[in-house]
């Protein structure tokens, strides 16, 4: 099997590439990634020398380039992760988000149609359902109600991907996952930001009252779900992927402080994120019924392993937290 993976140098894409090489060593993977601030080839050092792995630097929104790559490399499947993935950045600067997430997905779908690629998995998010009131949870038929430029760009790209099934009968599946955590996550997202700040005794910025609820999914559990959809997913179908563990942010932060042995006095309540979704909740029965998939790693264990990764990889952390990160951090947190 030949895979074209987009965004394979990012957090989830790199975990997916590592997992594919572990579970299916004979599969060939081409990783197409622009190496934005979030893309990091250090995340792939364990597979870089593998003859079944190759890297191509490029922009998914550059359609002539993407079409040429697909016609030359002739993948059986496209697994599409590449995105501007951070909500706060999408609020500060929406333009690259719409360009990559919507136009980039269009460029990939259209190039895949023109070059006759057999299957396309579009990796999306539970944020497209918006905030869900207690006690409800969103299944795949739940209405889309987006709050941020990021979630709107993902909802738009989901609809575009599904239209390629309806109109052109392309074998497209869409996955919608909850909040991922694990090693190699860029430290702008809640869990790696809180861990890395705690390790350095820096304040932990908690938006609003910290009672927003997210459903946490270990990154390898997400990647196994994508493999299950590759194997058994139906064309034109959407699959929710959740971790079955909903927690208020403040509870997650307190657990991180406990594991790192730091004081709760580091917690600092700051101005809320504009348009902040209060609660995400997913029903994933469809994926489990279709493929047997379930999340495996308990949150307590996954969080310990994640803290351990950041504590034992200070060089990786220092590299990703230099330069561009500092400017972003100033912009997002100054005056909050
Ligand atoms: P990430 O920000 O860590 O990585 C994104 C990758 O995409 C980077 O390697 C970056 O260089 C690459 N990229 C960005 N723009 C590009 C472009 N124009 N052309 C080519 N490559 C480009 O993101 P992530 O957290 O790994 O998320 C991956 C996917 O999963 C995204 O589509 C995201 O919407 C989705 N998702 C993420 C989560 C989560 O909790 N992180 C949850 C559900 C769904
Ligand atoms: O739900 C899936 C989504 O999860 C993915 O589609 C996105 O790509 C991913 O970034 C993530 O989005 P969130 O906005 O939920 O993740 P983030 O880590 O930015 O924030 C998680 C929660 O923590 C949210 O309620 C905001 C809050 N938060 C976040 C940061 C960065 C804080 O309180 N303080 C912070 O400094």
mmCIF file of C-alpha atoms and ligand atoms in Angstrom:
data_model
loop_
_atom_site.group_PDB
_atom_site.id
_atom_site.type_symbol
_atom_site.label_atom_id
_atom_site.label_comp_id
_atom_site.label_asym_id
_atom_site.label_seq_id
_atom_site.Cartn_x
_atom_site.Cartn_y
_atom_site.Cartn_z
ATOM 1 C CA UNK A 1 0.000 0.000 0.000
ATOM 2 C CA UNK A 2 1.232 3.523 -0.887
ATOM 3 C CA UNK A 3 0.137 6.404 1.311
ATOM 4 C CA UNK A 4 0.391 10.123 0.738
ATOM 5 C CA UNK A 5 0.218 11.670 4.209
ATOM 6 C CA UNK A 6 -0.193 15.449 4.434
ATOM 7 C CA UNK A 7 1.016 17.282 7.544
ATOM 8 C CA UNK A 8 3.115 14.295 8.620
ATOM 9 C CA UNK A 9 5.648 16.535 10.394
ATOM 10 C CA UNK A 10 3.012 17.838 12.821
ATOM 11 C CA UNK A 11 1.832 16.342 16.094
ATOM 12 C CA UNK A 12 -0.802 13.802 14.953
ATOM 13 C CA UNK A 13 0.587 13.272 11.432
ATOM 14 C CA UNK A 14 4.010 12.285 12.803
ATOM 15 C CA UNK A 15 2.423 9.888 15.316
ATOM 16 C CA UNK A 16 0.485 8.360 12.408
ATOM 17 C CA UNK A 17 3.626 7.919 10.273
ATOM 18 C CA UNK A 18 5.491 6.322 13.209
ATOM 19 C CA UNK A 19 2.556 3.973 13.879
ATOM 20 C CA UNK A 20 2.210 2.945 10.223
ATOM 21 C CA UNK A 21 5.901 2.004 10.091
ATOM 22 C CA UNK A 22 5.493 -0.028 13.278
ATOM 23 C CA UNK A 23 2.294 -1.882 12.315
ATOM 24 C CA UNK A 24 2.733 -2.075 8.512
ATOM 25 C CA UNK A 25 6.486 -1.965 7.784
ATOM 26 C CA UNK A 26 5.907 -2.802 4.094
ATOM 27 C CA UNK A 27 3.640 0.225 3.448
ATOM 28 C CA UNK A 28 5.257 3.128 1.607
ATOM 29 C CA UNK A 29 4.650 6.589 3.052
ATOM 30 C CA UNK A 30 5.252 9.919 1.333
ATOM 31 C CA UNK A 31 4.953 12.816 3.761
ATOM 32 C CA UNK A 32 3.927 16.139 2.176
ATOM 33 C CA UNK A 33 4.454 18.996 4.617
ATOM 34 C CA UNK A 34 5.210 22.706 4.314
ATOM 35 C CA UNK A 35 7.116 22.746 7.632
ATOM 36 C CA UNK A 36 5.278 25.732 9.073
ATOM 37 C CA UNK A 37 6.018 26.708 12.687
ATOM 38 C CA UNK A 38 4.136 23.521 13.716
ATOM 39 C CA UNK A 39 5.971 21.128 11.403
ATOM 40 C CA UNK A 40 9.136 19.572 12.767
ATOM 41 C CA UNK A 41 11.195 16.822 11.145
ATOM 42 C CA UNK A 42 12.696 15.992 14.566
ATOM 43 C CA UNK A 43 9.329 14.325 15.263
ATOM 44 C CA UNK A 44 10.194 11.782 12.561
ATOM 45 C CA UNK A 45 13.843 11.034 13.346
ATOM 46 C CA UNK A 46 12.896 7.401 14.164
ATOM 47 C CA UNK A 47 11.659 6.796 10.579
ATOM 48 C CA UNK A 48 13.787 9.226 8.556
ATOM 49 C CA UNK A 49 16.186 6.524 7.303
ATOM 50 C CA UNK A 50 13.460 3.983 6.535
ATOM 51 C CA UNK A 51 13.507 3.144 2.789
ATOM 52 C CA UNK A 52 9.683 3.054 2.828
ATOM 53 C CA UNK A 53 9.513 6.684 3.998
ATOM 54 C CA UNK A 54 10.065 9.826 1.953
ATOM 55 C CA UNK A 55 9.577 13.513 2.649
ATOM 56 C CA UNK A 56 8.448 16.212 0.227
ATOM 57 C CA UNK A 57 8.345 19.823 1.321
ATOM 58 C CA UNK A 58 5.441 21.698 -0.252
ATOM 59 C CA UNK A 59 2.199 23.577 0.140
ATOM 60 C CA UNK A 60 -1.054 21.618 -0.101
ATOM 61 C CA UNK A 61 -2.769 24.761 -1.456
ATOM 62 C CA UNK A 62 -0.470 24.817 -4.515
ATOM 63 C CA UNK A 63 -2.666 22.754 -6.835
ATOM 64 C CA UNK A 64 -0.314 22.349 -9.845
ATOM 65 C CA UNK A 65 2.418 21.135 -7.478
ATOM 66 C CA UNK A 66 0.051 18.739 -5.658
ATOM 67 C CA UNK A 67 -1.362 17.328 -8.891
ATOM 68 C CA UNK A 68 2.153 16.710 -10.242
ATOM 69 C CA UNK A 69 3.186 14.990 -6.999
ATOM 70 C CA UNK A 70 0.122 12.739 -7.066
ATOM 71 C CA UNK A 71 0.512 11.816 -10.719
ATOM 72 C CA UNK A 72 4.194 10.945 -10.187
ATOM 73 C CA UNK A 73 3.966 9.125 -6.826
ATOM 74 C CA UNK A 74 0.589 7.456 -7.562
ATOM 75 C CA UNK A 75 -0.529 6.796 -3.969
ATOM 76 C CA UNK A 76 -3.393 4.391 -3.250
ATOM 77 C CA UNK A 77 -4.627 6.586 -0.427
ATOM 78 C CA UNK A 78 -4.380 10.176 0.769
ATOM 79 C CA UNK A 79 -4.533 10.678 4.551
ATOM 80 C CA UNK A 80 -4.989 14.398 5.025
ATOM 81 C CA UNK A 81 -3.803 15.928 8.335
ATOM 82 C CA UNK A 82 -2.166 19.189 7.163
ATOM 83 C CA UNK A 83 -3.838 22.223 8.691
ATOM 84 C CA UNK A 84 -3.472 25.370 10.680
ATOM 85 C CA UNK A 85 -4.718 23.626 13.806
ATOM 86 C CA UNK A 86 -4.729 26.181 16.637
ATOM 87 C CA UNK A 87 -7.924 28.072 17.574
ATOM 88 C CA UNK A 88 -6.124 31.013 19.253
ATOM 89 C CA UNK A 89 -3.947 31.605 16.199
ATOM 90 C CA UNK A 90 -7.030 31.426 13.954
ATOM 91 C CA UNK A 91 -8.548 34.239 16.031
ATOM 92 C CA UNK A 92 -5.392 36.375 15.827
ATOM 93 C CA UNK A 93 -4.833 35.701 12.121
ATOM 94 C CA UNK A 94 -7.573 33.869 10.158
ATOM 95 C CA UNK A 95 -6.165 34.227 6.620
ATOM 96 C CA UNK A 96 -3.635 31.336 6.603
ATOM 97 C CA UNK A 97 -6.237 29.161 8.316
ATOM 98 C CA UNK A 98 -8.800 29.565 5.553
ATOM 99 C CA UNK A 99 -6.109 29.237 2.894
ATOM 100 C CA UNK A 100 -4.601 25.989 4.181
ATOM 101 C CA UNK A 101 -7.659 24.336 5.709
ATOM 102 C CA UNK A 102 -10.206 25.136 3.001
ATOM 103 C CA UNK A 103 -8.256 25.953 -0.186
ATOM 104 C CA UNK A 104 -5.608 23.342 0.675
ATOM 105 C CA UNK A 105 -8.230 20.629 1.113
ATOM 106 C CA UNK A 106 -9.825 21.666 -2.195
ATOM 107 C CA UNK A 107 -6.460 21.439 -3.943
ATOM 108 C CA UNK A 108 -5.892 17.921 -2.577
ATOM 109 C CA UNK A 109 -9.404 16.664 -3.388
ATOM 110 C CA UNK A 110 -9.363 18.061 -6.906
ATOM 111 C CA UNK A 111 -5.857 16.725 -7.607
ATOM 112 C CA UNK A 112 -6.905 13.319 -6.241
ATOM 113 C CA UNK A 113 -9.965 13.335 -8.527
ATOM 114 C CA UNK A 114 -7.934 14.298 -11.591
ATOM 115 C CA UNK A 115 -5.259 11.673 -10.935
ATOM 116 C CA UNK A 116 -7.708 8.903 -9.991
ATOM 117 C CA UNK A 117 -6.604 8.219 -6.412
ATOM 118 C CA UNK A 118 -8.655 5.376 -4.930
ATOM 119 C CA UNK A 119 -9.266 6.607 -1.364
ATOM 120 C CA UNK A 120 -9.143 9.851 0.626
ATOM 121 C CA UNK A 121 -9.358 10.161 4.427
ATOM 122 C CA UNK A 122 -9.994 13.715 5.600
ATOM 123 C CA UNK A 123 -8.955 14.211 9.237
ATOM 124 C CA UNK A 124 -11.291 16.636 10.978
ATOM 125 C CA UNK A 125 -12.473 17.695 14.403
ATOM 126 C CA UNK A 126 -15.338 17.607 16.899
ATOM 127 C CA UNK A 127 -15.142 21.435 16.974
ATOM 128 C CA UNK A 128 -17.402 21.510 13.888
ATOM 129 C CA UNK A 129 -20.387 20.616 16.141
ATOM 130 C CA UNK A 130 -19.760 23.660 18.366
ATOM 131 C CA UNK A 131 -20.600 23.782 22.043
ATOM 132 C CA UNK A 132 -22.874 20.918 23.187
ATOM 133 C CA UNK A 133 -25.294 21.411 26.091
ATOM 134 C CA UNK A 134 -25.346 18.909 28.976
ATOM 135 C CA UNK A 135 -26.377 16.069 28.827
ATOM 136 C CA UNK A 136 -26.290 15.763 25.046
ATOM 137 C CA UNK A 137 -23.501 14.415 22.865
ATOM 138 C CA UNK A 138 -22.959 14.867 19.142
ATOM 139 C CA UNK A 139 -23.269 11.920 16.796
ATOM 140 C CA UNK A 140 -22.304 12.243 13.131
ATOM 141 C CA UNK A 141 -25.742 13.689 12.207
ATOM 142 C CA UNK A 142 -25.532 16.511 14.749
ATOM 143 C CA UNK A 143 -25.840 19.974 13.116
ATOM 144 C CA UNK A 144 -22.673 21.954 12.407
ATOM 145 C CA UNK A 145 -22.406 25.147 14.476
ATOM 146 C CA UNK A 146 -18.919 26.595 14.398
ATOM 147 C CA UNK A 147 -17.490 29.357 16.583
ATOM 148 C CA UNK A 148 -13.954 30.175 15.371
ATOM 149 C CA UNK A 149 -12.287 30.717 12.001
ATOM 150 C CA UNK A 150 -10.499 27.402 12.669
ATOM 151 C CA UNK A 151 -13.650 25.332 13.241
ATOM 152 C CA UNK A 152 -15.441 27.079 10.359
ATOM 153 C CA UNK A 153 -12.577 26.266 7.996
ATOM 154 C CA UNK A 154 -12.697 22.612 9.101
ATOM 155 C CA UNK A 155 -16.500 22.406 8.706
ATOM 156 C CA UNK A 156 -16.210 23.923 5.226
ATOM 157 C CA UNK A 157 -13.510 21.453 4.248
ATOM 158 C CA UNK A 158 -15.552 18.532 5.632
ATOM 159 C CA UNK A 159 -18.517 19.513 3.447
ATOM 160 C CA UNK A 160 -16.267 19.930 0.427
ATOM 161 C CA UNK A 161 -14.716 16.487 1.021
ATOM 162 C CA UNK A 162 -18.151 14.851 1.336
ATOM 163 C CA UNK A 163 -19.326 16.596 -1.857
ATOM 164 C CA UNK A 164 -16.550 14.797 -3.754
ATOM 165 C CA UNK A 165 -18.249 11.546 -2.777
ATOM 166 C CA UNK A 166 -21.778 12.755 -3.599
ATOM 167 C CA UNK A 167 -20.840 14.362 -6.913
ATOM 168 C CA UNK A 168 -17.854 12.405 -8.211
ATOM 169 C CA UNK A 169 -18.331 9.124 -6.279
ATOM 170 C CA UNK A 170 -14.804 9.471 -4.859
ATOM 171 C CA UNK A 171 -14.108 7.178 -1.886
ATOM 172 C CA UNK A 172 -13.866 9.897 0.769
ATOM 173 C CA UNK A 173 -14.254 9.355 4.534
ATOM 174 C CA UNK A 174 -14.203 12.088 7.181
ATOM 175 C CA UNK A 175 -13.007 11.538 10.766
ATOM 176 C CA UNK A 176 -13.902 13.991 13.552
ATOM 177 C CA UNK A 177 -11.709 13.608 16.619
ATOM 178 C CA UNK A 178 -11.766 15.202 20.041
ATOM 179 C CA UNK A 179 -8.790 16.907 21.773
ATOM 180 C CA UNK A 180 -5.588 14.921 21.250
ATOM 181 C CA UNK A 181 -2.661 14.853 23.659
ATOM 182 C CA UNK A 182 0.656 13.004 23.792
ATOM 183 C CA UNK A 183 4.350 13.457 22.957
ATOM 184 C CA UNK A 184 5.572 15.923 20.286
ATOM 185 C CA UNK A 185 2.545 18.244 20.560
ATOM 186 C CA UNK A 186 3.473 21.873 19.894
ATOM 187 C CA UNK A 187 3.382 23.680 23.262
ATOM 188 C CA UNK A 188 0.705 26.190 22.246
ATOM 189 C CA UNK A 189 -2.137 23.737 23.092
ATOM 190 C CA UNK A 190 -3.475 23.326 26.643
ATOM 191 C CA UNK A 191 -1.687 20.173 27.859
ATOM 192 C CA UNK A 192 1.837 20.759 26.468
ATOM 193 C CA UNK A 193 1.665 24.471 27.330
ATOM 194 C CA UNK A 194 0.715 23.755 30.936
ATOM 195 C CA UNK A 195 3.351 21.016 31.267
ATOM 196 C CA UNK A 196 6.153 23.111 29.786
ATOM 197 C CA UNK A 197 5.237 26.218 31.809
ATOM 198 C CA UNK A 198 4.931 24.160 35.005
ATOM 199 C CA UNK A 199 8.350 22.574 34.420
ATOM 200 C CA UNK A 200 9.814 26.112 34.302
ATOM 201 C CA UNK A 201 7.711 27.506 37.185
ATOM 202 C CA UNK A 202 5.978 29.921 34.791
ATOM 203 C CA UNK A 203 2.312 30.982 35.246
ATOM 204 C CA UNK A 204 -0.335 28.637 33.809
ATOM 205 C CA UNK A 205 -2.867 30.841 31.936
ATOM 206 C CA UNK A 206 -6.420 29.519 32.427
ATOM 207 C CA UNK A 207 -9.036 31.059 30.150
ATOM 208 C CA UNK A 208 -12.174 32.368 31.891
ATOM 209 C CA UNK A 209 -13.334 30.189 34.791
ATOM 210 C CA UNK A 210 -11.499 27.069 33.536
ATOM 211 C CA UNK A 211 -14.722 25.039 33.623
ATOM 212 C CA UNK A 212 -14.821 24.424 29.855
ATOM 213 C CA UNK A 213 -15.089 20.713 29.098
ATOM 214 C CA UNK A 214 -12.991 18.823 26.592
ATOM 215 C CA UNK A 215 -12.854 15.099 25.737
ATOM 216 C CA UNK A 216 -9.218 13.880 25.815
ATOM 217 C CA UNK A 217 -7.903 11.313 23.337
ATOM 218 C CA UNK A 218 -4.377 9.882 23.359
ATOM 219 C CA UNK A 219 -2.790 10.569 19.979
ATOM 220 C CA UNK A 220 -1.970 6.908 19.188
ATOM 221 C CA UNK A 221 -5.589 5.939 19.898
ATOM 222 C CA UNK A 222 -6.628 8.563 17.329
ATOM 223 C CA UNK A 223 -4.116 7.177 14.806
ATOM 224 C CA UNK A 224 -5.417 3.621 15.310
ATOM 225 C CA UNK A 225 -8.921 4.930 14.584
ATOM 226 C CA UNK A 226 -7.714 6.430 11.304
ATOM 227 C CA UNK A 227 -6.157 3.080 10.358
ATOM 228 C CA UNK A 228 -9.478 1.405 11.201
ATOM 229 C CA UNK A 229 -11.308 3.846 8.914
ATOM 230 C CA UNK A 230 -8.743 3.194 6.167
ATOM 231 C CA UNK A 231 -9.450 -0.494 6.526
ATOM 232 C CA UNK A 232 -13.209 -0.626 7.092
ATOM 233 C CA UNK A 233 -14.586 2.914 6.609
ATOM 234 C CA UNK A 234 -17.324 3.403 4.047
ATOM 235 C CA UNK A 235 -17.216 5.953 1.232
ATOM 236 C CA UNK A 236 -19.081 9.182 2.027
ATOM 237 C CA UNK A 237 -19.281 8.446 5.764
ATOM 238 C CA UNK A 238 -18.251 10.480 8.798
ATOM 239 C CA UNK A 239 -16.746 8.846 11.923
ATOM 240 C CA UNK A 240 -16.472 10.513 15.327
ATOM 241 C CA UNK A 241 -13.348 9.603 17.345
ATOM 242 C CA UNK A 242 -13.412 10.454 21.063
ATOM 243 C CA UNK A 243 -11.494 9.510 24.170
ATOM 244 C CA UNK A 244 -14.551 8.861 26.391
ATOM 245 C CA UNK A 245 -13.062 11.116 29.060
ATOM 246 C CA UNK A 246 -14.618 14.532 29.514
ATOM 247 C CA UNK A 247 -12.868 16.816 32.007
ATOM 248 C CA UNK A 248 -13.002 20.531 32.872
ATOM 249 C CA UNK A 249 -9.761 22.284 31.923
ATOM 250 C CA UNK A 250 -9.037 23.177 35.519
ATOM 251 C CA UNK A 251 -9.060 19.501 36.477
ATOM 252 C CA UNK A 252 -6.549 18.695 33.723
ATOM 253 C CA UNK A 253 -4.280 21.516 34.904
ATOM 254 C CA UNK A 254 -4.457 20.360 38.532
ATOM 255 C CA UNK A 255 -3.500 16.810 37.496
ATOM 256 C CA UNK A 256 -0.490 18.182 35.582
ATOM 257 C CA UNK A 257 0.606 20.171 38.646
ATOM 258 C CA UNK A 258 0.299 17.047 40.776
ATOM 259 C CA UNK A 259 2.391 14.916 38.392
ATOM 260 C CA UNK A 260 5.056 17.620 38.041
ATOM 261 C CA UNK A 261 5.050 18.251 41.805
ATOM 262 C CA UNK A 262 4.365 21.980 41.338
ATOM 263 C CA UNK A 263 2.130 24.303 43.341
ATOM 264 C CA UNK A 264 -1.425 25.298 42.350
ATOM 265 C CA UNK A 265 -0.328 28.895 42.981
ATOM 266 C CA UNK A 266 1.113 28.793 39.421
ATOM 267 C CA UNK A 267 -2.456 28.824 38.036
ATOM 268 C CA UNK A 268 -3.425 32.254 36.675
ATOM 269 C CA UNK A 269 -6.983 33.028 35.533
ATOM 270 C CA UNK A 270 -6.824 35.220 32.409
ATOM 271 C CA UNK A 271 -9.278 36.829 29.968
ATOM 272 C CA UNK A 272 -11.312 34.229 28.128
ATOM 273 C CA UNK A 273 -10.873 33.212 24.478
ATOM 274 C CA UNK A 274 -13.430 35.089 22.293
ATOM 275 C CA UNK A 275 -16.247 32.766 21.153
ATOM 276 C CA UNK A 276 -14.966 30.042 23.495
ATOM 277 C CA UNK A 277 -16.934 26.768 23.187
ATOM 278 C CA UNK A 278 -18.045 25.614 26.630
ATOM 279 C CA UNK A 279 -18.359 21.879 26.178
ATOM 280 C CA UNK A 280 -17.499 19.241 23.594
ATOM 281 C CA UNK A 281 -19.045 15.770 23.816
ATOM 282 C CA UNK A 282 -18.940 13.057 21.176
ATOM 283 C CA UNK A 283 -20.845 9.863 20.523
ATOM 284 C CA UNK A 284 -18.486 7.395 18.824
ATOM 285 C CA UNK A 285 -20.779 4.342 18.635
ATOM 286 C CA UNK A 286 -20.702 4.327 14.827
ATOM 287 C CA UNK A 287 -16.917 3.856 14.624
ATOM 288 C CA UNK A 288 -16.933 1.176 17.329
ATOM 289 C CA UNK A 289 -19.815 -0.708 15.686
ATOM 290 C CA UNK A 290 -18.177 -0.531 12.249
ATOM 291 C CA UNK A 291 -14.572 -1.332 13.176
ATOM 292 C CA UNK A 292 -14.401 -2.481 16.814
ATOM 293 C CA UNK A 293 -12.146 0.503 17.625
ATOM 294 C CA UNK A 294 -12.039 1.818 21.191
ATOM 295 C CA UNK A 295 -9.610 4.162 22.950
ATOM 296 C CA UNK A 296 -7.095 2.027 24.870
ATOM 297 C CA UNK A 297 -4.808 4.209 26.984
ATOM 298 C CA UNK A 298 -6.277 5.463 30.296
ATOM 299 C CA UNK A 299 -5.910 9.241 30.704
ATOM 300 C CA UNK A 300 -3.903 8.939 33.953
ATOM 301 C CA UNK A 301 -1.267 6.819 32.189
ATOM 302 C CA UNK A 302 -1.277 8.901 28.988
ATOM 303 C CA UNK A 303 -0.832 12.118 30.960
ATOM 304 C CA UNK A 304 2.073 10.679 32.996
ATOM 305 C CA UNK A 305 3.778 9.522 29.781
ATOM 306 C CA UNK A 306 3.208 12.933 28.200
ATOM 307 C CA UNK A 307 4.663 14.823 31.177
ATOM 308 C CA UNK A 308 7.606 12.436 31.066
ATOM 309 C CA UNK A 309 8.187 13.194 27.366
ATOM 310 C CA UNK A 310 8.400 16.957 27.973
ATOM 311 C CA UNK A 311 10.490 16.548 31.121
ATOM 312 C CA UNK A 312 13.041 14.328 29.372
ATOM 313 C CA UNK A 313 13.267 16.183 26.037
ATOM 314 C CA UNK A 314 14.409 19.689 27.050
ATOM 315 C CA UNK A 315 16.313 20.200 23.766
ATOM 316 C CA UNK A 316 13.249 19.441 21.619
ATOM 317 C CA UNK A 317 11.196 21.773 23.808
ATOM 318 C CA UNK A 318 13.775 24.579 23.725
ATOM 319 C CA UNK A 319 14.000 24.382 19.906
ATOM 320 C CA UNK A 320 10.244 24.602 19.316
ATOM 321 C CA UNK A 321 9.867 27.346 21.932
ATOM 322 C CA UNK A 322 12.399 29.689 20.358
ATOM 323 C CA UNK A 323 11.871 32.415 17.728
ATOM 324 C CA UNK A 324 8.371 32.419 16.270
ATOM 325 C CA UNK A 325 6.863 30.855 19.401
ATOM 326 C CA UNK A 326 8.007 33.717 21.597
ATOM 327 C CA UNK A 327 6.332 36.291 19.314
ATOM 328 C CA UNK A 328 3.102 34.300 19.252
ATOM 329 C CA UNK A 329 3.135 33.852 23.030
ATOM 330 C CA UNK A 330 3.561 37.617 23.571
ATOM 331 C CA UNK A 331 0.737 38.387 21.147
ATOM 332 C CA UNK A 332 -1.719 35.859 22.567
ATOM 333 C CA UNK A 333 -1.101 36.310 26.284
ATOM 334 C CA UNK A 334 -0.040 39.963 26.644
ATOM 335 C CA UNK A 335 -2.736 41.990 28.394
ATOM 336 C CA UNK A 336 -4.921 38.964 29.122
HETATM 337 P P1 LIG B 1 -0.186 20.464 13.897
HETATM 338 O O1 LIG B 1 -0.429 21.929 13.906
HETATM 339 O O2 LIG B 1 0.650 19.849 14.948
HETATM 340 O O3 LIG B 1 0.475 20.040 12.498
HETATM 341 C C1 LIG B 1 0.025 20.545 11.273
HETATM 342 C C2 LIG B 1 1.027 20.135 10.197
HETATM 343 O O4 LIG B 1 0.530 20.611 8.934
HETATM 344 C C3 LIG B 1 2.408 20.746 10.398
HETATM 345 O O5 LIG B 1 3.406 19.762 10.190
HETATM 346 C C4 LIG B 1 2.486 21.827 9.328
HETATM 347 O O6 LIG B 1 3.799 22.072 8.869
HETATM 348 C C5 LIG B 1 1.602 21.236 8.230
HETATM 349 N N1 LIG B 1 1.039 22.269 7.343
HETATM 350 C C6 LIG B 1 0.402 23.410 7.714
HETATM 351 N N2 LIG B 1 0.041 24.112 6.613
HETATM 352 C C7 LIG B 1 0.442 23.386 5.543
HETATM 353 C C8 LIG B 1 0.349 23.577 4.141
HETATM 354 N N3 LIG B 1 -0.232 24.673 3.612
HETATM 355 N N4 LIG B 1 0.849 22.633 3.332
HETATM 356 C C9 LIG B 1 1.450 21.525 3.833
HETATM 357 N N5 LIG B 1 1.584 21.300 5.156
HETATM 358 C C10 LIG B 1 1.088 22.215 6.001
HETATM 359 O O7 LIG B 1 -1.629 19.816 13.827
HETATM 360 P P2 LIG B 1 -2.196 18.508 14.553
HETATM 361 O O8 LIG B 1 -2.598 18.860 15.926
HETATM 362 O O9 LIG B 1 -1.258 17.401 14.304
HETATM 363 O O10 LIG B 1 -3.535 18.275 13.714
HETATM 364 C C11 LIG B 1 -3.522 17.487 12.514
HETATM 365 C C12 LIG B 1 -4.933 17.429 11.949
HETATM 366 O O11 LIG B 1 -5.819 16.857 12.919
HETATM 367 C C13 LIG B 1 -5.533 18.796 11.598
HETATM 368 O O12 LIG B 1 -6.252 18.661 10.408
HETATM 369 C C14 LIG B 1 -6.466 19.110 12.763
HETATM 370 O O13 LIG B 1 -7.533 19.928 12.328
HETATM 371 C C15 LIG B 1 -6.942 17.716 13.130
HETATM 372 N N6 LIG B 1 -7.332 17.526 14.546
HETATM 373 C C16 LIG B 1 -6.466 17.918 15.546
HETATM 374 C C17 LIG B 1 -6.830 17.664 16.874
HETATM 375 C C18 LIG B 1 -5.918 18.047 18.021
HETATM 376 O O14 LIG B 1 -6.339 17.941 19.178
HETATM 377 N N7 LIG B 1 -4.682 18.465 17.773
HETATM 378 C C19 LIG B 1 -8.071 17.062 17.163
HETATM 379 C C20 LIG B 1 -8.914 16.729 16.113
HETATM 380 C C21 LIG B 1 -8.526 16.948 14.804
HETATM 381 O O1 LIG B 2 -11.518 19.412 19.867
HETATM 382 C C1 LIG B 2 -10.547 19.166 18.892
HETATM 383 C C2 LIG B 2 -9.654 20.379 18.759
HETATM 384 O O2 LIG B 2 -8.859 20.407 19.932
HETATM 385 C C3 LIG B 2 -8.779 20.355 17.520
HETATM 386 O O3 LIG B 2 -9.582 20.421 16.374
HETATM 387 C C4 LIG B 2 -7.788 21.525 17.520
HETATM 388 O O4 LIG B 2 -6.891 21.385 16.440
HETATM 389 C C5 LIG B 2 -7.007 21.495 18.819
HETATM 390 O O5 LIG B 2 -6.186 22.643 18.891
HETATM 391 C C6 LIG B 2 -7.948 21.478 20.010
HETATM 392 O O6 LIG B 2 -8.676 22.728 20.103
HETATM 393 P P1 LIG B 2 -8.951 23.418 21.518
HETATM 394 O O7 LIG B 2 -9.206 24.853 21.303
HETATM 395 O O8 LIG B 2 -9.960 22.657 22.298
HETATM 396 O O9 LIG B 2 -7.520 23.156 22.182
HETATM 397 P P2 LIG B 2 -6.567 24.062 23.102
HETATM 398 O O10 LIG B 2 -5.511 23.151 23.598
HETATM 399 O O11 LIG B 2 -6.168 25.318 22.433
HETATM 400 O O12 LIG B 2 -7.528 24.437 24.320
HETATM 401 C C7 LIG B 2 -8.115 23.431 25.126
HETATM 402 C C8 LIG B 2 -8.934 24.126 26.197
HETATM 403 O O13 LIG B 2 -8.034 24.808 27.083
HETATM 404 C C9 LIG B 2 -9.863 25.201 25.662
HETATM 405 O O14 LIG B 2 -11.049 25.217 26.445
HETATM 406 C C10 LIG B 2 -9.086 26.498 25.869
HETATM 407 C C11 LIG B 2 -8.288 26.217 27.127
HETATM 408 N N1 LIG B 2 -6.997 26.907 27.226
HETATM 409 C C12 LIG B 2 -6.110 26.780 26.195
HETATM 410 C C13 LIG B 2 -4.891 27.414 26.241
HETATM 411 C C14 LIG B 2 -3.918 27.301 25.078
HETATM 412 C C15 LIG B 2 -6.657 27.641 28.371
HETATM 413 O O15 LIG B 2 -7.464 27.722 29.328
HETATM 414 N N2 LIG B 2 -5.444 28.263 28.407
HETATM 415 C C16 LIG B 2 -4.541 28.198 27.396
HETATM 416 O O16 LIG B 2 -3.457 28.837 27.498
#
